[in-house]
Coordinates of C-alpha atoms in Angstrom, one line a residue:
M231 CA 130.6 25.0 14.1
A232 CA 132.0 21.7 15.4
P233 CA 130.8 18.6 13.5
P234 CA 128.2 16.4 15.1
P235 CA 130.0 13.8 17.2
A236 CA 130.0 10.2 16.0
P237 CA 127.4 8.0 17.6
V238 CA 128.5 6.0 20.6
A239 CA 129.3 2.5 19.6
R240 CA 126.4 0.2 20.6
A241 CA 124.5 -2.8 19.5
W242 CA 121.2 -1.6 18.0
P243 CA 118.3 -4.1 18.5
R244 CA 118.0 -6.7 15.8
R245 CA 114.8 -6.3 13.8
R246 CA 112.5 -8.8 12.1
T247 CA 113.0 -9.2 8.4
T248 CA 110.7 -7.0 6.4
A249 CA 108.8 -8.5 3.4
R250 CA 110.0 -6.5 0.4
L251 CA 108.0 -6.5 -2.8
A252 CA 111.3 -6.4 -4.8
D253 CA 112.4 -9.7 -3.4
L254 CA 109.3 -11.7 -4.5
T255 CA 108.3 -13.5 -7.6
W256 CA 104.8 -13.4 -9.0
P257 CA 103.8 -16.9 -7.6
D258 CA 104.7 -15.5 -4.2
L259 CA 101.8 -13.1 -4.6
D260 CA 99.2 -15.5 -6.0
D261 CA 96.0 -15.6 -3.9
R262 CA 97.2 -12.7 -1.7
R263 CA 95.7 -9.2 -1.3
P264 CA 98.5 -7.5 0.7
L265 CA 98.7 -4.0 2.1
V266 CA 101.6 -2.3 0.2
L267 CA 103.6 0.5 1.8
L268 CA 105.2 2.8 -0.8
P269 CA 107.9 5.1 0.5
L270 CA 107.8 8.4 -1.3
G271 CA 110.8 10.7 -0.8
S272 CA 112.9 13.1 -2.9
C273 CA 116.2 13.6 -4.6
E274 CA 117.1 17.0 -3.3
Q275 CA 119.7 19.0 -1.5
H276 CA 119.9 18.6 2.3
G277 CA 122.6 21.1 3.1
P278 CA 126.3 20.5 2.6
H279 CA 126.3 17.6 5.0
L280 CA 123.4 15.3 4.3
P281 CA 122.9 13.0 1.2
L282 CA 120.4 13.8 -1.5
D283 CA 118.2 10.8 -0.6
T284 CA 117.6 11.8 3.0
D285 CA 113.8 12.0 2.7
T286 CA 113.7 8.7 0.8
A287 CA 115.9 7.0 3.4
V288 CA 113.7 8.2 6.3
A289 CA 110.4 7.2 4.6
S290 CA 111.8 3.8 3.7
A291 CA 113.1 3.2 7.3
V292 CA 109.8 4.2 8.8
A293 CA 107.8 2.0 6.4
E294 CA 110.0 -1.1 7.0
R295 CA 109.9 -0.7 10.8
A296 CA 106.2 -0.4 10.8
A297 CA 105.8 -3.4 8.5
A298 CA 108.0 -5.4 10.9
R299 CA 105.7 -4.5 13.8
L300 CA 102.6 -5.6 11.8
H301 CA 104.2 -8.9 10.5
G302 CA 101.8 -11.8 11.3
P303 CA 98.4 -10.2 11.9
L304 CA 98.6 -8.3 8.6
D305 CA 100.0 -9.2 5.2
V306 CA 102.2 -6.2 4.6
L307 CA 104.8 -5.6 1.9
V308 CA 107.2 -2.6 1.4
A309 CA 107.5 -1.5 -2.2
P310 CA 110.7 -0.1 -3.7
P311 CA 110.8 3.6 -2.9
Q312 CA 109.9 6.4 -5.3
M313 CA 112.7 8.9 -5.1
Y314 CA 111.9 11.5 -7.8
A315 CA 109.1 13.8 -6.7
A316 CA 108.2 17.5 -6.3
S317 CA 111.2 19.5 -5.0
G318 CA 111.1 22.6 -7.2
E319 CA 111.9 24.8 -4.2
H320 CA 115.4 23.2 -4.0
E321 CA 116.3 23.4 -7.7
G322 CA 118.7 26.2 -6.9
F323 CA 121.2 23.5 -5.7
P324 CA 122.9 20.9 -7.9
G325 CA 121.9 17.4 -7.3
T326 CA 118.2 18.2 -6.9
V327 CA 115.9 16.4 -9.3
S328 CA 112.2 17.4 -9.4
V329 CA 109.5 16.1 -11.6
G330 CA 107.0 18.7 -10.4
H331 CA 103.5 18.4 -9.1
T332 CA 101.6 17.5 -12.3
A333 CA 103.9 14.6 -13.0
L334 CA 103.9 13.4 -9.4
R335 CA 100.2 13.4 -9.3
L336 CA 100.0 11.3 -12.5
L337 CA 102.7 9.0 -11.3
V338 CA 101.0 8.2 -8.0
T339 CA 97.7 7.8 -9.7
E340 CA 99.1 5.3 -12.2
I341 CA 101.1 3.4 -9.6
G342 CA 97.9 3.1 -7.5
R343 CA 95.8 1.9 -10.4
S344 CA 98.4 -0.7 -11.4
M345 CA 99.3 -1.9 -8.0
L346 CA 95.7 -2.4 -6.8
R347 CA 95.0 -4.8 -9.6
W348 CA 96.6 -7.4 -7.3
A349 CA 97.1 -5.7 -3.9
G350 CA 94.3 -5.0 -1.4
R351 CA 95.4 -1.7 -0.1
L352 CA 98.1 0.9 -0.8
L353 CA 99.6 3.4 1.7
V354 CA 102.1 6.0 0.5
V355 CA 104.5 6.8 3.3
N356 CA 105.6 10.3 2.5
G357 CA 109.0 11.7 3.5
H358 CA 109.0 15.1 1.8
G359 CA 106.4 17.6 2.8
S360 CA 106.2 19.5 -0.4
N361 CA 104.9 16.3 -2.1
L362 CA 101.6 16.7 -0.3
T363 CA 99.9 18.9 -2.8
S364 CA 100.1 16.4 -5.6
L365 CA 100.1 13.3 -3.3
S366 CA 96.8 14.2 -1.6
A367 CA 95.1 15.1 -4.9
A368 CA 96.2 11.7 -6.4
V369 CA 95.0 9.7 -3.4
V370 CA 91.7 11.5 -3.3
G371 CA 91.2 10.8 -7.0
L372 CA 92.0 7.1 -6.5
R373 CA 89.6 6.9 -3.6
E374 CA 86.9 8.4 -5.8
E375 CA 87.6 5.4 -8.1
E376 CA 86.8 3.2 -5.1
R377 CA 90.4 2.1 -4.5
D378 CA 91.6 1.6 -0.9
V379 CA 94.5 4.1 -0.9
A380 CA 95.8 6.5 1.7
W381 CA 98.9 8.6 2.5
W382 CA 100.8 9.1 5.8
P383 CA 103.3 11.8 6.6
C384 CA 106.7 11.2 8.2
A385 CA 106.6 14.1 10.7
P386 CA 109.0 13.6 13.6
E387 CA 108.2 15.1 16.9
A388 CA 109.3 18.7 17.4
S389 CA 111.2 18.6 14.1
D390 CA 113.1 21.5 12.5
A391 CA 112.5 22.5 8.9
H392 CA 115.2 21.0 6.7
A393 CA 118.6 19.4 7.2
G394 CA 118.7 20.5 10.8
R395 CA 119.2 18.4 14.0
T396 CA 116.2 16.2 13.3
E397 CA 117.2 14.9 9.9
T398 CA 120.8 14.8 10.8
S399 CA 120.1 12.6 13.8
M400 CA 118.0 10.2 11.7
M401 CA 120.7 9.9 9.0
L402 CA 123.4 9.4 11.6
R403 CA 121.4 6.4 12.7
L404 CA 120.6 5.1 9.2
R405 CA 123.8 5.9 7.3
H406 CA 126.4 7.5 9.5
P407 CA 129.2 7.3 6.8
A408 CA 127.0 9.4 4.4
V409 CA 126.8 12.3 6.9
R410 CA 129.6 14.8 6.3
G411 CA 129.7 16.2 9.8
E412 CA 132.7 18.5 9.1
R413 CA 130.6 20.4 6.6
A414 CA 127.5 20.9 8.8
V415 CA 126.4 24.6 9.3
A416 CA 123.4 26.3 10.8
G417 CA 120.9 28.0 8.6
P418 CA 117.9 30.3 9.5
T419 CA 116.2 28.9 12.6
D420 CA 113.0 30.9 12.3
P421 CA 109.8 28.8 12.2
V422 CA 108.9 27.9 8.6
H423 CA 105.6 29.8 8.7
L424 CA 107.6 33.0 9.3
L425 CA 109.9 32.3 6.3
M426 CA 107.2 31.0 3.9
D427 CA 106.6 34.3 1.9
R428 CA 110.4 34.4 1.2
L429 CA 110.6 30.7 0.4
V430 CA 107.8 31.1 -2.1
T431 CA 109.3 34.1 -3.9
E432 CA 113.1 33.4 -3.4
S433 CA 113.2 29.6 -3.1
V434 CA 115.3 27.8 -0.5
R435 CA 118.6 29.1 -1.8
G436 CA 117.5 32.7 -1.6
V437 CA 116.6 32.2 2.1
S438 CA 119.5 29.9 3.0
P439 CA 122.7 29.8 0.8
S440 CA 123.7 26.5 2.6
G441 CA 120.3 24.9 2.0
V442 CA 119.8 24.3 5.7
L443 CA 116.8 25.6 7.6
G444 CA 117.6 24.8 11.2
D445 CA 120.7 23.9 13.1
P446 CA 122.3 20.4 13.0
S447 CA 124.3 21.0 16.1
G448 CA 123.8 18.4 18.8
A449 CA 122.5 15.7 16.4
R450 CA 122.9 12.2 17.8
A451 CA 122.2 8.7 16.3
S452 CA 120.4 7.8 19.5
E453 CA 118.0 10.7 19.0
G454 CA 117.5 9.5 15.4
E455 CA 116.7 6.0 16.6
R456 CA 114.1 7.4 19.0
L457 CA 112.5 9.6 16.3
L458 CA 112.3 6.8 13.8
D459 CA 110.9 4.3 16.2
R460 CA 108.2 6.7 17.4
M461 CA 107.1 7.4 13.9
A462 CA 107.0 3.6 13.1
D463 CA 104.9 3.1 16.2
R464 CA 102.4 5.8 15.1
L465 CA 102.3 4.4 11.6
A466 CA 101.7 0.9 12.7
E467 CA 98.9 2.1 15.1
D468 CA 97.3 4.1 12.3
I469 CA 97.4 1.1 9.9
R470 CA 95.7 -1.1 12.4
A471 CA 92.9 1.5 12.8
W472 CA 92.8 2.4 9.1
R473 CA 90.8 5.6 9.4
V474 CA 91.2 7.8 6.3
S475 CA 90.3 11.5 6.1
E476 CA 88.6 13.3 3.3
R477 CA 92.1 14.4 2.1
G478 CA 93.3 10.8 2.0
R479 CA 95.4 11.1 5.1
L480 CA 95.6 7.9 7.2
G481 CA 95.1 8.5 10.9
L482 CA 94.0 11.4 13.0
P483 CA 95.6 14.7 12.1
E484 CA 98.4 16.0 14.3
R485 CA 98.0 19.2 16.3
R486 CA 101.1 20.6 14.5
P487 CA 101.6 21.3 10.8
L488 CA 102.1 18.1 8.7
I489 CA 104.6 19.7 6.3
A490 CA 108.0 19.5 7.9
H491 CA 109.8 20.8 4.9
A492 CA 109.7 24.2 3.3
G493 CA 108.4 25.4 0.0
G494 CA 105.7 24.5 -2.5
G495 CA 107.7 23.2 -5.4
R496 CA 106.6 23.4 -8.9

Protein backbone atom coordinates (compact mmCIF):
# COMPACT_ATOMS: atom_id res chain seq x y z
CA MET A 1 0.00 0.00 0.00
CA ALA A 2 1.34 3.42 -0.89
CA PRO A 3 2.18 5.57 2.14
CA PRO A 4 -0.20 8.41 3.02
CA PRO A 5 0.89 11.54 1.16
CA ALA A 6 2.48 14.36 3.09
CA PRO A 7 0.07 17.16 3.99
CA VAL A 8 -0.09 20.09 1.65
CA ALA A 9 2.02 22.93 2.98
CA ARG A 10 -0.24 25.55 4.51
CA ALA A 11 -0.38 27.99 7.38
CA TRP A 12 -2.62 26.51 10.07
CA PRO A 13 -4.61 29.09 12.06
CA ARG A 14 -2.81 30.48 15.08
CA ARG A 15 -4.47 29.49 18.34
CA ARG A 16 -4.76 31.30 21.61
CA THR A 17 -2.35 30.22 24.31
CA THR A 18 -3.78 27.50 26.54
CA ALA A 19 -3.39 27.84 30.31
CA ARG A 20 -1.44 24.74 31.38
CA LEU A 21 -1.31 23.63 34.98
CA ALA A 22 2.32 22.58 34.61
CA ASP A 23 3.36 26.15 33.79
CA LEU A 24 1.94 27.68 36.98
CA THR A 25 3.17 28.17 40.52
CA TRP A 26 1.03 27.77 43.61
CA PRO A 27 0.43 31.53 44.08
CA ASP A 28 -1.01 31.57 40.54
CA LEU A 29 -3.79 29.30 41.83
CA ASP A 30 -4.49 31.11 45.09
CA ASP A 31 -8.13 32.25 45.37
CA ARG A 32 -9.09 30.35 42.20
CA ARG A 33 -11.41 27.37 41.69
CA PRO A 34 -10.68 26.44 38.07
CA LEU A 35 -12.10 23.70 35.91
CA VAL A 36 -9.22 21.30 35.19
CA LEU A 37 -9.16 19.20 32.02
CA LEU A 38 -7.13 16.01 32.45
CA PRO A 39 -6.22 14.28 29.15
CA LEU A 40 -6.22 10.50 29.63
CA GLY A 41 -4.65 8.43 26.87
CA SER A 42 -2.53 5.30 26.60
CA CYS A 43 0.93 4.00 25.85
CA GLU A 44 0.07 1.31 23.33
CA GLN A 45 0.81 0.09 19.86
CA HIS A 46 -0.91 1.87 17.00
CA GLY A 47 0.20 -0.27 14.11
CA PRO A 48 3.65 -0.10 12.53
CA HIS A 49 3.17 3.53 11.47
CA LEU A 50 1.77 5.53 14.41
CA PRO A 51 3.54 6.43 17.69
CA LEU A 52 2.71 4.79 20.99
CA ASP A 53 1.29 8.02 22.45
CA THR A 54 -1.35 8.54 19.74
CA ASP A 55 -4.33 8.40 22.12
CA THR A 56 -2.59 10.75 24.56
CA ALA A 57 -1.69 13.21 21.81
CA VAL A 58 -5.27 13.34 20.53
CA ALA A 59 -6.82 13.76 24.01
CA SER A 60 -4.32 16.51 24.83
CA ALA A 61 -4.97 18.37 21.58
CA VAL A 62 -8.74 18.24 22.00
CA ALA A 63 -8.52 19.41 25.62
CA GLU A 64 -6.21 22.31 24.74
CA ARG A 65 -8.34 23.44 21.79
CA ALA A 66 -11.50 23.33 23.91
CA ALA A 67 -9.79 25.27 26.71
CA ALA A 68 -8.75 27.95 24.23
CA ARG A 69 -12.37 28.28 23.09
CA LEU A 70 -13.51 28.75 26.69
CA HIS A 71 -10.76 31.17 27.69
CA GLY A 72 -12.28 34.28 29.28
CA PRO A 73 -15.78 33.22 30.31
CA LEU A 74 -14.42 30.23 32.25
CA ASP A 75 -11.30 29.63 34.31
CA VAL A 76 -9.97 26.50 32.59
CA LEU A 77 -6.62 24.75 32.98
CA VAL A 78 -5.22 21.74 31.13
CA ALA A 79 -3.37 19.31 33.39
CA PRO A 80 -0.38 17.22 32.29
CA PRO A 81 -1.72 14.14 30.48
CA GLN A 82 -1.93 10.70 32.09
CA MET A 83 -0.41 8.28 29.58
CA TYR A 84 -0.39 4.94 31.38
CA ALA A 85 -3.84 3.39 31.47
CA ALA A 86 -5.75 0.17 30.60
CA SER A 87 -4.43 -1.31 27.35
CA GLY A 88 -4.25 -4.99 28.14
CA GLU A 89 -5.71 -5.97 24.76
CA HIS A 90 -2.59 -4.54 23.08
CA GLU A 91 0.02 -6.22 25.29
CA GLY A 92 0.89 -8.67 22.51
CA PHE A 93 2.94 -5.85 20.98
CA PRO A 94 6.18 -4.40 22.37
CA GLY A 95 5.97 -0.83 23.58
CA THR A 96 2.53 -1.21 25.10
CA VAL A 97 2.37 -0.42 28.83
CA SER A 98 -0.86 -1.18 30.68
CA VAL A 99 -1.57 -0.65 34.37
CA GLY A 100 -4.93 -2.46 34.14
CA HIS A 101 -8.40 -1.46 35.22
CA THR A 102 -7.98 -1.82 38.98
CA ALA A 103 -4.97 0.46 39.09
CA LEU A 104 -6.49 2.97 36.66
CA ARG A 105 -9.67 3.25 38.71
CA LEU A 106 -7.63 3.89 41.86
CA LEU A 107 -5.37 6.37 40.05
CA VAL A 108 -8.26 8.45 38.69
CA THR A 109 -9.96 8.36 42.08
CA GLU A 110 -6.89 9.63 43.92
CA ILE A 111 -6.11 12.26 41.28
CA GLY A 112 -9.67 13.52 41.61
CA ARG A 113 -9.59 13.63 45.39
CA SER A 114 -6.28 15.48 45.46
CA MET A 115 -6.98 17.90 42.61
CA LEU A 116 -10.38 18.90 43.94
CA ARG A 117 -8.85 20.14 47.18
CA TRP A 118 -8.10 23.33 45.21
CA ALA A 119 -9.88 23.00 41.85
CA GLY A 120 -13.60 23.53 41.42
CA ARG A 121 -14.30 20.88 38.79
CA LEU A 122 -12.44 18.07 37.04
CA LEU A 123 -13.12 16.72 33.57
CA VAL A 124 -11.21 13.69 32.29
CA VAL A 125 -10.88 13.91 28.50
CA ASN A 126 -10.47 10.30 27.46
CA GLY A 127 -8.59 9.32 24.31
CA HIS A 128 -8.61 5.51 24.69
CA GLY A 129 -11.94 3.71 24.64
CA SER A 130 -10.87 0.74 26.73
CA ASN A 131 -10.27 3.07 29.68
CA LEU A 132 -13.99 3.60 30.04
CA THR A 133 -14.71 0.65 32.33
CA SER A 134 -12.44 1.90 35.09
CA LEU A 135 -12.79 5.59 34.26
CA SER A 136 -16.56 5.59 34.55
CA ALA A 137 -16.43 3.64 37.82
CA ALA A 138 -13.91 6.08 39.30
CA VAL A 139 -15.90 9.15 38.25
CA VAL A 140 -19.17 7.72 39.58
CA GLY A 141 -17.44 6.99 42.89
CA LEU A 142 -16.06 10.53 43.10
CA ARG A 143 -19.48 11.99 42.34
CA GLU A 144 -20.95 9.88 45.14
CA GLU A 145 -18.44 11.68 47.37
CA GLU A 146 -20.07 14.92 46.16
CA ARG A 147 -17.13 15.95 44.00
CA ASP A 148 -17.86 17.72 40.70
CA VAL A 149 -16.20 15.34 38.25
CA ALA A 150 -17.08 14.02 34.79
CA TRP A 151 -15.50 12.27 31.81
CA TRP A 152 -15.80 12.95 28.11
CA PRO A 153 -14.87 10.66 25.19
CA CYS A 154 -12.78 11.67 22.19
CA ALA A 155 -14.92 9.95 19.56
CA PRO A 156 -14.29 11.39 16.08
CA GLU A 157 -17.08 11.36 13.54
CA ALA A 158 -17.34 8.14 11.52
CA SER A 159 -14.09 6.87 12.98
CA ASP A 160 -12.56 3.50 12.27
CA ALA A 161 -11.45 1.26 15.08
CA HIS A 162 -7.71 1.58 15.64
CA ALA A 163 -4.76 3.10 13.77
CA GLY A 164 -6.77 3.52 10.59
CA ARG A 165 -7.53 6.59 8.52
CA THR A 166 -9.01 8.58 11.41
CA GLU A 167 -6.10 8.39 13.83
CA THR A 168 -3.54 8.59 11.04
CA SER A 169 -5.11 11.82 9.79
CA MET A 170 -5.10 13.34 13.26
CA MET A 171 -1.47 12.41 13.87
CA LEU A 172 -0.46 13.76 10.46
CA ARG A 173 -1.88 17.05 11.68
CA LEU A 174 -0.42 16.90 15.19
CA ARG A 175 3.00 15.31 14.61
CA HIS A 176 3.61 14.55 10.97
CA PRO A 177 7.30 13.56 11.47
CA ALA A 178 6.23 10.80 13.88
CA VAL A 179 4.01 9.09 11.28
CA ARG A 180 5.90 6.37 9.40
CA GLY A 181 3.78 6.44 6.29
CA GLU A 182 5.98 3.96 4.44
CA ARG A 183 5.07 1.30 7.04
CA ALA A 184 1.30 1.84 6.91
CA VAL A 185 -0.76 -1.28 6.15
CA ALA A 186 -4.46 -2.08 6.25
CA GLY A 187 -5.88 -4.40 8.88
CA PRO A 188 -9.33 -5.96 9.25
CA THR A 189 -11.95 -3.40 8.33
CA ASP A 190 -14.99 -5.16 9.80
CA PRO A 191 -16.95 -3.14 12.37
CA VAL A 192 -15.60 -3.68 15.87
CA HIS A 193 -18.79 -5.26 17.13
CA LEU A 194 -18.31 -8.08 14.59
CA LEU A 195 -14.75 -8.64 15.80
CA MET A 196 -15.42 -8.28 19.52
CA ASP A 197 -15.67 -11.98 20.39
CA ARG A 198 -12.28 -12.65 18.78
CA LEU A 199 -10.74 -9.54 20.29
CA VAL A 200 -11.76 -10.69 23.76
CA THR A 201 -10.43 -14.22 23.33
CA GLU A 202 -7.42 -13.60 21.05
CA SER A 203 -6.50 -9.97 21.85
CA VAL A 204 -5.68 -7.48 19.11
CA ARG A 205 -2.62 -9.34 17.87
CA GLY A 206 -4.64 -12.49 17.27
CA VAL A 207 -7.07 -10.56 15.09
CA SER A 208 -4.58 -8.25 13.37
CA PRO A 209 -0.87 -9.16 13.26
CA SER A 210 -0.08 -5.54 12.31
CA GLY A 211 -2.12 -4.09 15.17
CA VAL A 212 -4.25 -2.07 12.74
CA LEU A 213 -8.04 -2.34 12.76
CA GLY A 214 -9.04 -0.28 9.75
CA ASP A 215 -7.27 1.16 6.73
CA PRO A 216 -4.97 4.21 6.93
CA SER A 217 -5.13 4.77 3.18
CA GLY A 218 -6.15 8.27 2.19
CA ALA A 219 -5.28 9.86 5.53
CA ARG A 220 -4.79 13.63 5.29
CA ALA A 221 -3.65 16.25 7.78
CA SER A 222 -6.53 18.46 6.62
CA GLU A 223 -9.00 15.75 7.61
CA GLY A 224 -7.24 15.41 10.95
CA GLU A 225 -7.57 19.16 11.53
CA ARG A 226 -11.31 18.99 10.83
CA LEU A 227 -11.82 16.00 13.16
CA LEU A 228 -9.87 17.61 16.00
CA ASP A 229 -11.67 20.93 15.65
CA ARG A 230 -15.11 19.34 15.63
CA MET A 231 -14.34 17.34 18.75
CA ALA A 232 -13.05 20.50 20.45
CA ASP A 233 -16.23 22.35 19.46
CA ARG A 234 -18.40 19.59 20.95
CA LEU A 235 -16.31 19.46 24.10
CA ALA A 236 -16.50 23.21 24.64
CA GLU A 237 -20.26 23.12 24.09
CA ASP A 238 -20.68 20.27 26.59
CA ILE A 239 -18.54 22.07 29.17
CA ARG A 240 -20.69 25.20 28.89
CA ALA A 241 -23.84 23.14 29.47
CA TRP A 242 -22.24 20.85 32.11
CA ARG A 243 -24.82 18.08 32.11
CA VAL A 244 -23.49 14.84 33.62
CA SER A 245 -25.12 11.43 33.17
CA GLU A 246 -25.49 8.73 35.82
CA ARG A 247 -22.34 7.11 34.40
CA GLY A 248 -20.42 10.35 34.85
CA ARG A 249 -20.33 11.17 31.14
CA LEU A 250 -20.42 14.88 30.32
CA GLY A 251 -22.93 15.86 27.66
CA LEU A 252 -25.67 14.04 25.87
CA PRO A 253 -24.76 10.52 24.69
CA GLU A 254 -23.98 10.06 21.02
CA ARG A 255 -26.13 7.88 18.79
CA ARG A 256 -23.10 5.74 17.94
CA PRO A 257 -20.90 3.65 20.25
CA LEU A 258 -18.63 5.74 22.47
CA ILE A 259 -15.76 3.27 22.42
CA ALA A 260 -13.77 3.89 19.30
CA HIS A 261 -11.05 1.40 20.23
CA ALA A 262 -11.20 -2.33 20.47
CA GLY A 263 -10.90 -4.67 23.41
CA GLY A 264 -11.57 -4.62 27.10
CA GLY A 265 -8.08 -4.65 28.53
CA ARG A 266 -7.27 -6.17 31.88
